[in-house]
One Martini backbone bead per residue (centre of mass of N, CA, C, O) as a GRO file, in nm:
protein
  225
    1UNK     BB    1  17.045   7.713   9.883
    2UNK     BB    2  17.074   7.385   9.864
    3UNK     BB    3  17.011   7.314  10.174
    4UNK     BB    4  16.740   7.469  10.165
    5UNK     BB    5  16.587   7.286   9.935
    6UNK     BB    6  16.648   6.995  10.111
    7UNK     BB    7  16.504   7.039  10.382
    8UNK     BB    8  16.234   7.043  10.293
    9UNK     BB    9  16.186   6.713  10.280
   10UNK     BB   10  16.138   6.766  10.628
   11UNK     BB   11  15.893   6.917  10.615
   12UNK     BB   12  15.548   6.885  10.727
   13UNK     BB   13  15.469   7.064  10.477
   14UNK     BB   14  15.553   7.038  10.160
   15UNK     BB   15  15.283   6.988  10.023
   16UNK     BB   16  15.180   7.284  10.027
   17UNK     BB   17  15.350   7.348   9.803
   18UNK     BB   18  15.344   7.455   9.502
   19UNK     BB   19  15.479   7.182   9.298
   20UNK     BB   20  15.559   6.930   9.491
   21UNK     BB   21  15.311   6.795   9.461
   22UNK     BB   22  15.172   6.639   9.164
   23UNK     BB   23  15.043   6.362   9.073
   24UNK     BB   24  15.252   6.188   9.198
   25UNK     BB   25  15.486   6.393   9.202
   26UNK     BB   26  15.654   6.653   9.129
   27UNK     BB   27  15.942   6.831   9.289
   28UNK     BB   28  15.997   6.751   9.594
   29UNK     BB   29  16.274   6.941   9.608
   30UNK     BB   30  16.456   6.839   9.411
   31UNK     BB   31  16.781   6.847   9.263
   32UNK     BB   32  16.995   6.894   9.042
   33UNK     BB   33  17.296   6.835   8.923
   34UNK     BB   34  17.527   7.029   8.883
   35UNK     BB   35  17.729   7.207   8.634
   36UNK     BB   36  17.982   7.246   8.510
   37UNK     BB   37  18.180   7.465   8.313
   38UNK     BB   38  18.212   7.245   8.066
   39UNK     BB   39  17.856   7.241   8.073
   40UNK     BB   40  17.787   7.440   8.028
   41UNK     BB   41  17.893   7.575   7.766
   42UNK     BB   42  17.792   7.351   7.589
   43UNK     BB   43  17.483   7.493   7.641
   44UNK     BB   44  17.582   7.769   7.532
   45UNK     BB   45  17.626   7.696   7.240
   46UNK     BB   46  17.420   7.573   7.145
   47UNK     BB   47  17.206   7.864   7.210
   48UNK     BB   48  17.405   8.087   7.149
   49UNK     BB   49  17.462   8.209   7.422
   50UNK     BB   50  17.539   8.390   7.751
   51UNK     BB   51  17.396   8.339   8.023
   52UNK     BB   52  17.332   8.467   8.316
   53UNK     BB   53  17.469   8.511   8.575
   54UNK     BB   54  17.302   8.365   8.808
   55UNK     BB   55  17.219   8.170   8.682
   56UNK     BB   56  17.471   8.034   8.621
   57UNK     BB   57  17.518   8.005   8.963
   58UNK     BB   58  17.327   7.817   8.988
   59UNK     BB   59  17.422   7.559   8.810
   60UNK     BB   60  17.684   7.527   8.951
   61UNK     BB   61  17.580   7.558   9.297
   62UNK     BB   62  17.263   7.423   9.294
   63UNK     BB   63  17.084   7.363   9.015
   64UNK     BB   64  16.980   7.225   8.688
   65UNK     BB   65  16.718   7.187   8.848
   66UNK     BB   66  16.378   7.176   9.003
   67UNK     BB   67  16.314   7.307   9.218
   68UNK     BB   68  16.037   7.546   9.223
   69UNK     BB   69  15.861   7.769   9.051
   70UNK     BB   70  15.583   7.620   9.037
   71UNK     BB   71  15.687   7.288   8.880
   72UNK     BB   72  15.971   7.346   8.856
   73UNK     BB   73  16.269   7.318   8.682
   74UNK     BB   74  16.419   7.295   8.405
   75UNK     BB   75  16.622   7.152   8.238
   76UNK     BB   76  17.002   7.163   8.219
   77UNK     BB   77  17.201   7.054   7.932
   78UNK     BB   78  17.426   6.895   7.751
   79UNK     BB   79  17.448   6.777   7.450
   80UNK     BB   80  17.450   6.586   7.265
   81UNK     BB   81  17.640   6.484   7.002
   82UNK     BB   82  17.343   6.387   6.813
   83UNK     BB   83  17.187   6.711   6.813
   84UNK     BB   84  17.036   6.903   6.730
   85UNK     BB   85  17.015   7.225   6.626
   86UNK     BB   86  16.955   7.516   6.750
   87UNK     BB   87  16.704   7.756   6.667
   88UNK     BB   88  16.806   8.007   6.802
   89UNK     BB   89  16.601   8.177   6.971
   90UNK     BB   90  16.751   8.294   7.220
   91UNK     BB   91  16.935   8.497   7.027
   92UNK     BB   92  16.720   8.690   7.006
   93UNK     BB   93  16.577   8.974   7.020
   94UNK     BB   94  16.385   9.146   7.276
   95UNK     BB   95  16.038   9.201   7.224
   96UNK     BB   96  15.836   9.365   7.442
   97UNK     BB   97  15.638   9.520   7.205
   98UNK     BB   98  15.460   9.313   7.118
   99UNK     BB   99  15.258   9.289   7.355
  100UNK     BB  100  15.108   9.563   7.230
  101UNK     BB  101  15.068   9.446   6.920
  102UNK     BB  102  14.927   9.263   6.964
  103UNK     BB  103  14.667   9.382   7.106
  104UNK     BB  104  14.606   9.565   6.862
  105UNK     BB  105  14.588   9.319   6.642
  106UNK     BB  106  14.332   9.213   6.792
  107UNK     BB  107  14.130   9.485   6.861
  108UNK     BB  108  14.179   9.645   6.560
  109UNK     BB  109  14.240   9.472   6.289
  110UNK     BB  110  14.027   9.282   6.226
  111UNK     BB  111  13.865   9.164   5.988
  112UNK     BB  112  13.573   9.216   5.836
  113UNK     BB  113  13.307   9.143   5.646
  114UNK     BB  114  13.172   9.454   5.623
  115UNK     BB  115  13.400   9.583   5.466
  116UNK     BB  116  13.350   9.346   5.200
  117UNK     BB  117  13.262   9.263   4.898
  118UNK     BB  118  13.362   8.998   4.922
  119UNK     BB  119  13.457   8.655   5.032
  120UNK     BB  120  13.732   8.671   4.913
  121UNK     BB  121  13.854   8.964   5.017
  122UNK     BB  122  13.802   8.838   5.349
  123UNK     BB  123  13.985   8.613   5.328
  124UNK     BB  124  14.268   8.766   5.207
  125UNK     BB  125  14.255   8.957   5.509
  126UNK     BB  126  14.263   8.710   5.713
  127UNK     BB  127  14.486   8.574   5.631
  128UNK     BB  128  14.695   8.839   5.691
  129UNK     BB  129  14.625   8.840   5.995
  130UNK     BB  130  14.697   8.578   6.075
  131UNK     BB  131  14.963   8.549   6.022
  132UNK     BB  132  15.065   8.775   6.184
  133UNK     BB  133  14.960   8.661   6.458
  134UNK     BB  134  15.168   8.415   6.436
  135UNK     BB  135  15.426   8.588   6.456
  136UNK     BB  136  15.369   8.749   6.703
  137UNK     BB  137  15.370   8.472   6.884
  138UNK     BB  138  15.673   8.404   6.775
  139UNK     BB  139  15.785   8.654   6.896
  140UNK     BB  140  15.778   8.657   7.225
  141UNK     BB  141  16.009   8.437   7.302
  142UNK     BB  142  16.226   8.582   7.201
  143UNK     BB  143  16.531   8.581   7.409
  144UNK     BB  144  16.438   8.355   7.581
  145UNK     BB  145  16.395   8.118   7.849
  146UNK     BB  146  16.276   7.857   7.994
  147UNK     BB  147  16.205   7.765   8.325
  148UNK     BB  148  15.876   7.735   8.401
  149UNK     BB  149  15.549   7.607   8.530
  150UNK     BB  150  15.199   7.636   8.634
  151UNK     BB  151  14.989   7.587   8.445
  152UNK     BB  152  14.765   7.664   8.167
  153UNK     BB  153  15.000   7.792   7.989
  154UNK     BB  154  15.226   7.870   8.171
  155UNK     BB  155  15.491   8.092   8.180
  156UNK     BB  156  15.859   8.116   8.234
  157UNK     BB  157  16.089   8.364   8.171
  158UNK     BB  158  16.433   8.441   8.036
  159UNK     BB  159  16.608   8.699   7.990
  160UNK     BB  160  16.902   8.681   7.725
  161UNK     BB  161  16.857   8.958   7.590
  162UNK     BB  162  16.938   9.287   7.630
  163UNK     BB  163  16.823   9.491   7.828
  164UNK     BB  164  16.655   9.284   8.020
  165UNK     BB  165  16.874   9.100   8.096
  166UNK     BB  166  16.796   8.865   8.394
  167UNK     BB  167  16.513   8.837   8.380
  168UNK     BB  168  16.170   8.788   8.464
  169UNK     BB  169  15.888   8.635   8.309
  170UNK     BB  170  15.546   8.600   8.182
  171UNK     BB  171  15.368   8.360   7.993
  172UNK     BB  172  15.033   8.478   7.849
  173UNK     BB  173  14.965   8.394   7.555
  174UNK     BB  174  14.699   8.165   7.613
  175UNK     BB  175  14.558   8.478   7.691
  176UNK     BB  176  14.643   8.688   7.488
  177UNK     BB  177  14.892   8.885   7.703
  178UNK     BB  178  15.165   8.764   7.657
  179UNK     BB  179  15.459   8.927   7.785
  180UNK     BB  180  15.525   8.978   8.130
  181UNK     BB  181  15.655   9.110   8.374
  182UNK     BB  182  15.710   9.054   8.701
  183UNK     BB  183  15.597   9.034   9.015
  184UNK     BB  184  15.702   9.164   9.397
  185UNK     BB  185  15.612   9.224   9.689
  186UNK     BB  186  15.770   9.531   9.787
  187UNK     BB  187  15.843   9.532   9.414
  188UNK     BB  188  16.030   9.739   9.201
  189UNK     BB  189  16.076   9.617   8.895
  190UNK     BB  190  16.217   9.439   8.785
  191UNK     BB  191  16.292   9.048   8.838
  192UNK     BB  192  16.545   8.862   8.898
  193UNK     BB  193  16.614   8.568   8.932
  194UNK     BB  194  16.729   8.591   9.233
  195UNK     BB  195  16.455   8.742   9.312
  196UNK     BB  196  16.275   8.470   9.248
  197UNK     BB  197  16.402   8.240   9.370
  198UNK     BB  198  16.362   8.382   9.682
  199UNK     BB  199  16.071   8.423   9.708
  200UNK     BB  200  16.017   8.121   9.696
  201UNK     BB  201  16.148   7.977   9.899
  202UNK     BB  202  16.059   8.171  10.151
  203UNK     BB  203  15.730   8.095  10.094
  204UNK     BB  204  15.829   7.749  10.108
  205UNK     BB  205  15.909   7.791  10.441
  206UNK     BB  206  15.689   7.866  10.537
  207UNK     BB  207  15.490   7.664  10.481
  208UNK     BB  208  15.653   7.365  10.511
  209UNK     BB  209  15.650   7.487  10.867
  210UNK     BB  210  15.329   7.517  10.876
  211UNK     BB  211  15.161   7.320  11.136
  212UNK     BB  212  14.855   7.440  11.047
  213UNK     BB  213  14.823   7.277  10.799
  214UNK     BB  214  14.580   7.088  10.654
  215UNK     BB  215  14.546   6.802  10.557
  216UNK     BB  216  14.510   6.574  10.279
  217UNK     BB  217  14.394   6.313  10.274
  218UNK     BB  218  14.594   6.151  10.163
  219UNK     BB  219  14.767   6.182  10.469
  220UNK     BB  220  14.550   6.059  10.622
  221UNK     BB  221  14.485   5.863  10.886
  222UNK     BB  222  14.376   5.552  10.913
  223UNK     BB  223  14.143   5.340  10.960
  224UNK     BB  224  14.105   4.988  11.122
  225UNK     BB  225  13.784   4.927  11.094
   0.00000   0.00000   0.00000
């Protein structure tokens, strides 16, 4: 796979392919180096969990970080010696429920003014609704890790605890609509790591190699005249 990712950089439109190339900059096909055993650990330890097999498989064999989908992924590295301590969110539980509770606290919870009999009374119920709303925006990616973003506060994260650990999910939390398991176009049920970034390799190779694809003027021979 890592062969096959850094191939890519030599390919007629490797441009093409979204967050390859993004404002002179991009992930343009590079990965970094894997990392050993004993610095996965102790980025392990750092976050309180073990990682699920693939994505470990990953960071081992093909890239601690890189192209990837989205703008590719962010780096995974072992902690600084001075590093302060973990936050502990990846180690909590994953609860994909809170999407659907989030949902109905927006659209069916919010206080009302005309519920109220004064001012002081709709401020302090509309306190206690805004704060819970503010706690569940802050549990919908516990238990996950962010893989990699996409514009415009979209992220994606990998599920490392409970049931669904080891699948990934798509952050939609910034247009209200929480953590959405994502799809993959001719397959049904949650979507693994490993299944999440062949499928973008795959459609990345066909992008970077299809010579009908029109340059953009940036790339384009400039006039001597």
């Amino acid at each position: 796979m890592r062969e096959r990712v850094l191939a890519l950089r030599r390919a007629p439109r490797w441009w093409a392919v979204f967050g390859a190339e993004w404002a002179n900059s991009g992930h343009r096909f590079e990965l970094r180096p894997v990392l050993t055993e004993e610095q996965l650990r102790a980025a392990e330890r750092w976050l309180g969990i073990e990682l699920p097999d693939e994505y470990r498989m990953f960071l081992l064999e093909v890239g601690a970080g890189g192209a990837g989908p989205g703008y590719g992924l962010f780096p995974i590295k072992p902690p600084e010696p001075d590093a302060p301590p973990s936050t502990g969110h990846c180690a909590l539980p994953f609860r994909p429920e809170l999407t659907a509770e989030l949902d109905e606290h927006q659209c069916y919870a919010e206080p009302q003014q005309a519920d109220y009999p004064d001012d002081d009374a709709f401020t302090a119920a509309y306190a206690v609704w805004e704060a819970r709303y503010d706690e569940l925006c802050g549990a919908l990616t516990e238990g996950t890790l962010c893989l990699s973003h996409r514009g415009c506060s979209y992220y994606f994260v990998l599920v490392v605890t409970g049931p669904h650990r080891g699948t990934v999910w798509e952050d939609v939390s910034s247009v209200g609509e929480g953590v959405v398991p994502i799809e993959l176009r001719g397959k049904s049920g949650h979507v693994s790591f490993a299944e999440w970034y062949l499928d973008w390799l795959e459609r990345a190779e066909r992008q970077a190699w299809d010579e009908t694809a029109e340059l953009p003027p940036r790339f384009r021979p400039t006039s001597d005249k």
